[in-house]
Short mmCIF file of C-alpha atoms in Angstrom, two decimals:
data_model
loop_
_atom_site.label_atom_id
_atom_site.label_comp_id
_atom_site.label_asym_id
_atom_site.label_seq_id
_atom_site.Cartn_x
_atom_site.Cartn_y
_atom_site.Cartn_z
CA GLN E 1 0.00 0.00 0.00
CA LYS E 2 1.34 3.37 -0.99
CA GLU E 3 1.84 5.91 1.75
CA VAL E 4 0.21 8.70 -0.22
CA GLU E 5 -2.34 8.22 -2.98
CA GLN E 6 -3.62 10.66 -5.56
CA ASN E 7 -5.76 10.27 -8.63
CA SER E 8 -3.41 10.72 -11.57
CA GLY E 9 -6.04 12.53 -13.64
CA PRO E 10 -6.03 14.42 -15.85
CA LEU E 11 -8.59 16.59 -14.16
CA SER E 12 -10.06 19.05 -16.64
CA VAL E 13 -11.92 22.15 -15.51
CA PRO E 14 -13.04 25.25 -17.41
CA GLU E 15 -11.41 28.57 -16.72
CA GLY E 16 -12.99 30.29 -13.74
CA ALA E 17 -14.23 27.07 -12.13
CA ILE E 18 -13.14 25.50 -8.86
CA ALA E 19 -10.61 22.69 -9.16
CA SER E 20 -10.65 20.13 -6.38
CA LEU E 21 -7.63 17.90 -5.85
CA ASN E 22 -7.64 15.08 -3.34
CA CYS E 23 -5.05 13.04 -1.52
CA THR E 24 -5.28 10.19 1.00
CA TYR E 25 -2.56 8.89 3.25
CA SER E 26 -2.13 5.67 5.16
CA ASP E 27 -0.09 6.49 8.26
CA ARG E 28 -2.01 7.99 11.16
CA GLY E 29 1.29 9.28 12.53
CA SER E 30 1.44 11.82 9.72
CA GLN E 31 2.08 15.26 11.13
CA SER E 32 2.49 17.72 8.30
CA PHE E 33 0.95 18.01 4.88
CA PHE E 34 2.03 19.92 1.81
CA TRP E 35 0.87 20.72 -1.68
CA TYR E 36 3.40 21.33 -4.44
CA ARG E 37 2.84 22.40 -8.02
CA GLN E 38 5.07 21.10 -10.78
CA TYR E 39 5.05 22.45 -14.30
CA SER E 40 6.27 20.15 -17.04
CA GLY E 41 10.06 20.03 -17.09
CA LYS E 42 10.39 22.05 -13.90
CA SER E 43 10.94 21.19 -10.25
CA PRO E 44 8.14 21.30 -7.67
CA GLU E 45 7.27 24.56 -5.96
CA LEU E 46 5.53 24.78 -2.61
CA ILE E 47 1.97 26.07 -2.66
CA MET E 48 0.73 25.44 0.85
CA SER E 49 1.36 23.59 4.05
CA ILE E 50 -1.26 22.52 6.59
CA TYR E 51 -0.76 20.98 10.00
CA SER E 52 -4.12 20.91 11.79
CA ASN E 53 -7.64 19.84 10.93
CA GLY E 54 -9.77 22.28 9.04
CA ASP E 55 -9.26 24.74 6.23
CA LYS E 56 -6.35 27.00 5.44
CA GLU E 57 -6.72 29.67 2.80
CA ASP E 58 -4.06 31.51 0.83
CA GLY E 59 -5.34 33.62 -2.03
CA ARG E 60 -7.14 31.40 -4.51
CA PHE E 61 -5.93 28.25 -2.78
CA THR E 62 -7.56 26.45 0.14
CA ALA E 63 -6.08 23.38 1.75
CA GLN E 64 -8.36 21.13 3.76
CA LEU E 65 -7.21 18.51 6.23
CA ASN E 66 -9.23 15.76 7.89
CA LYS E 67 -7.00 13.56 10.00
CA ALA E 68 -9.83 11.26 11.11
CA SER E 69 -10.54 10.37 7.49
CA GLN E 70 -6.88 10.63 6.50
CA TYR E 71 -7.33 12.91 3.58
CA VAL E 72 -6.09 16.28 2.51
CA SER E 73 -7.43 18.30 -0.37
CA LEU E 74 -6.57 21.42 -2.33
CA LEU E 75 -9.19 23.72 -3.81
CA ILE E 76 -8.24 26.21 -6.48
CA ARG E 77 -10.84 28.93 -6.99
CA ASP E 78 -11.20 30.90 -10.22
CA SER E 79 -8.94 28.44 -12.02
CA GLN E 80 -6.69 29.92 -14.69
CA PRO E 81 -4.94 28.25 -17.63
CA SER E 82 -1.68 29.05 -15.85
CA ASP E 83 -2.77 26.69 -13.07
CA SER E 84 -2.43 23.78 -15.50
CA ALA E 85 0.26 21.62 -13.93
CA THR E 86 0.76 18.49 -11.89
CA TYR E 87 -0.08 18.88 -8.22
CA LEU E 88 1.85 16.78 -5.74
CA CYS E 89 0.65 15.96 -2.25
CA ALA E 90 3.36 15.35 0.34
CA VAL E 91 3.07 13.98 3.85
CA GLU E 92 5.63 14.12 6.63
CA ILE E 93 5.43 11.30 9.14
CA TYR E 94 6.46 11.70 12.78
CA ASN E 95 8.39 14.88 11.99
CA PHE E 96 11.29 12.84 10.69
CA ASN E 97 11.79 15.44 8.00
CA LYS E 98 11.19 12.81 5.33
CA PHE E 99 8.34 13.43 2.95
CA TYR E 100 6.29 10.86 1.13
CA PHE E 101 5.00 12.16 -2.16
CA GLY E 102 1.95 11.08 -4.07
CA SER E 103 2.28 10.40 -7.76
CA GLY E 104 0.56 13.70 -8.56
CA THR E 105 -2.67 14.82 -10.22
CA LYS E 106 -2.45 16.49 -13.60
CA LEU E 107 -4.76 19.49 -13.85
CA ASN E 108 -5.84 21.01 -17.17
CA VAL E 109 -7.64 24.34 -17.06
CA LYS E 110 -9.30 25.01 -20.39
CA PRO E 111 -9.76 28.61 -21.61
CA GLY I 1 13.48 33.50 1.16
CA ALA I 2 14.12 29.72 1.03
CA VAL I 3 15.96 29.68 -2.28
CA VAL I 4 17.74 26.54 -3.39
CA SER I 5 20.07 26.46 -6.37
CA GLN I 6 21.44 23.59 -8.38
CA HIS I 7 24.38 23.50 -10.73
CA PRO I 8 24.57 22.64 -13.53
CA SER I 9 21.01 22.97 -14.81
CA TRP I 10 21.75 20.49 -17.55
CA VAL I 11 24.67 18.28 -18.49
CA ILE I 12 25.47 15.91 -21.32
CA CYS I 13 28.22 13.37 -20.79
CA LYS I 14 29.67 10.26 -22.33
CA SER I 15 28.95 6.83 -20.93
CA GLY I 16 31.49 5.84 -18.28
CA THR I 17 32.26 9.32 -17.05
CA SER I 18 31.31 10.84 -13.70
CA VAL I 19 29.11 13.87 -13.18
CA LYS I 20 28.87 16.05 -10.09
CA ILE I 21 25.75 18.04 -9.25
CA GLU I 22 25.77 20.74 -6.59
CA CYS I 23 22.84 21.77 -4.43
CA ARG I 24 23.01 24.95 -2.36
CA SER I 25 20.61 26.61 0.03
CA LEU I 26 21.22 30.29 -0.64
CA ASP I 27 19.50 32.11 2.20
CA PHE I 28 19.10 29.53 4.93
CA GLN I 29 20.95 26.69 6.58
CA ALA I 30 19.66 23.21 5.90
CA THR I 31 20.60 20.39 8.21
CA THR I 32 18.99 17.95 5.82
CA MET I 33 19.01 17.81 2.06
CA PHE I 34 17.29 15.28 -0.15
CA TRP I 35 18.07 13.99 -3.61
CA TYR I 36 15.32 12.89 -5.96
CA ARG I 37 15.21 11.50 -9.45
CA GLN I 38 12.33 11.88 -11.84
CA PHE I 39 11.87 10.07 -15.13
CA PRO I 40 9.55 11.53 -17.79
CA LYS I 41 5.88 11.45 -16.84
CA GLN I 42 6.67 9.78 -13.51
CA SER I 43 6.63 11.04 -9.96
CA LEU I 44 9.55 12.01 -7.78
CA MET I 45 11.61 9.13 -6.48
CA LEU I 46 13.60 9.79 -3.33
CA MET I 47 17.14 8.56 -3.74
CA ALA I 48 18.79 9.56 -0.49
CA THR I 49 18.65 11.75 2.58
CA SER I 50 21.75 13.75 3.36
CA ASN I 51 22.59 15.22 6.74
CA GLU I 52 25.46 17.63 7.25
CA GLY I 53 28.57 15.92 8.50
CA SER I 54 27.27 12.38 8.32
CA LYS I 55 26.81 9.64 5.76
CA ALA I 56 23.80 9.79 3.51
CA THR I 57 20.91 7.39 3.97
CA TYR I 58 19.99 5.73 0.70
CA GLU I 59 16.58 4.41 -0.26
CA GLN I 60 16.16 0.78 -1.11
CA GLY I 61 17.42 -0.03 -4.59
CA VAL I 62 19.69 3.01 -4.89
CA GLU I 63 23.35 2.07 -5.24
CA LYS I 64 25.36 4.12 -2.79
CA ASP I 65 28.62 3.40 -4.62
CA LYS I 66 27.18 4.72 -7.84
CA PHE I 67 25.47 7.80 -6.44
CA LEU I 68 27.95 9.43 -4.09
CA ILE I 69 26.55 12.08 -1.81
CA ASN I 70 28.59 14.55 0.20
CA HIS I 71 27.04 17.09 2.56
CA ALA I 72 30.03 19.21 3.44
CA SER I 73 28.26 22.15 5.03
CA LEU I 74 24.85 23.39 6.08
CA THR I 75 24.39 25.00 2.69
CA LEU I 76 25.97 22.55 0.25
CA SER I 77 25.34 18.98 -0.79
CA THR I 78 26.74 17.27 -3.86
CA LEU I 79 25.61 14.23 -5.81
CA THR I 80 28.15 12.47 -8.00
CA VAL I 81 26.89 9.99 -10.56
CA THR I 82 29.84 7.68 -11.12
CA SER I 83 30.42 5.70 -14.28
CA ALA I 84 27.25 7.08 -15.78
CA HIS I 85 25.25 5.01 -18.25
CA PRO I 86 22.39 5.97 -20.56
CA GLU I 87 19.85 4.54 -18.10
CA ASP I 88 21.03 7.15 -15.58
CA SER I 89 19.68 9.88 -17.84
CA SER I 90 17.03 11.61 -15.79
CA PHE I 91 15.98 14.80 -14.03
CA TYR I 92 17.78 15.06 -10.69
CA ILE I 93 16.27 17.39 -8.12
CA CYS I 94 17.53 18.30 -4.68
CA SER I 95 15.61 19.80 -1.83
CA ALA I 96 16.78 21.53 1.33
CA SER I 97 14.81 21.30 4.50
CA THR I 98 13.90 23.61 7.33
CA ASP I 99 10.39 22.80 8.52
CA THR I 100 9.47 22.01 4.95
CA GLN I 101 11.27 21.04 1.79
CA TYR I 102 12.27 23.63 -0.78
CA PHE I 103 13.31 22.31 -4.14
CA GLY I 104 16.15 23.32 -6.38
CA PRO I 105 15.42 23.89 -10.07
CA GLY I 106 16.74 20.46 -11.04
CA THR I 107 19.53 19.13 -13.22
CA ARG I 108 18.77 17.34 -16.44
CA LEU I 109 21.38 14.66 -17.09
CA THR I 110 21.77 13.04 -20.49
CA VAL I 111 24.27 10.22 -20.83
CA LEU I 112 25.23 9.37 -24.39
#
């Protein structure tokens, strides 16, 4: 069983819509959760981190964490074509500083 | 803040040669750095965890004698691909860690 699972997509949404990306994890000892965006041919860049249950908002992005259900999600409001990328979910277990990455969800935002 | 650089950004080498890739944290000190490899259309694969002043910890299946890692200071880690072969051609990405991981821009290695 993979530590972190994501739907590979592609997820297609029209411009201006809300994109919803989901991630589940297997280890209940997971402490910290991160979303990265990776454009084709580039390295990942950090979008958001979340550490406690609930929602965390940053501009058009909202991360949601539910530790009881072991899932973390990322909502992108007013999606833009420039948001088209692969989104990686990462989970840190027991604060060992080692991240487990999901395989990523490819998002296509159509003009 | 939290800028990580990698050098070179791309390299082409002949089979059998060695290639060194540098990873630097420019504006912070990182006790831990990580090295990843990514093949086209695949996810990141962690190769090794590098702590300053100690030996790197390699993931299962990664040959430590082939991928030499040195973490000489809190701002510099190097990965040397020894006796490179075409199957080593990949995108190598480092990250430096504080309370989260910040990625370098990556190094694209092509072995002819």
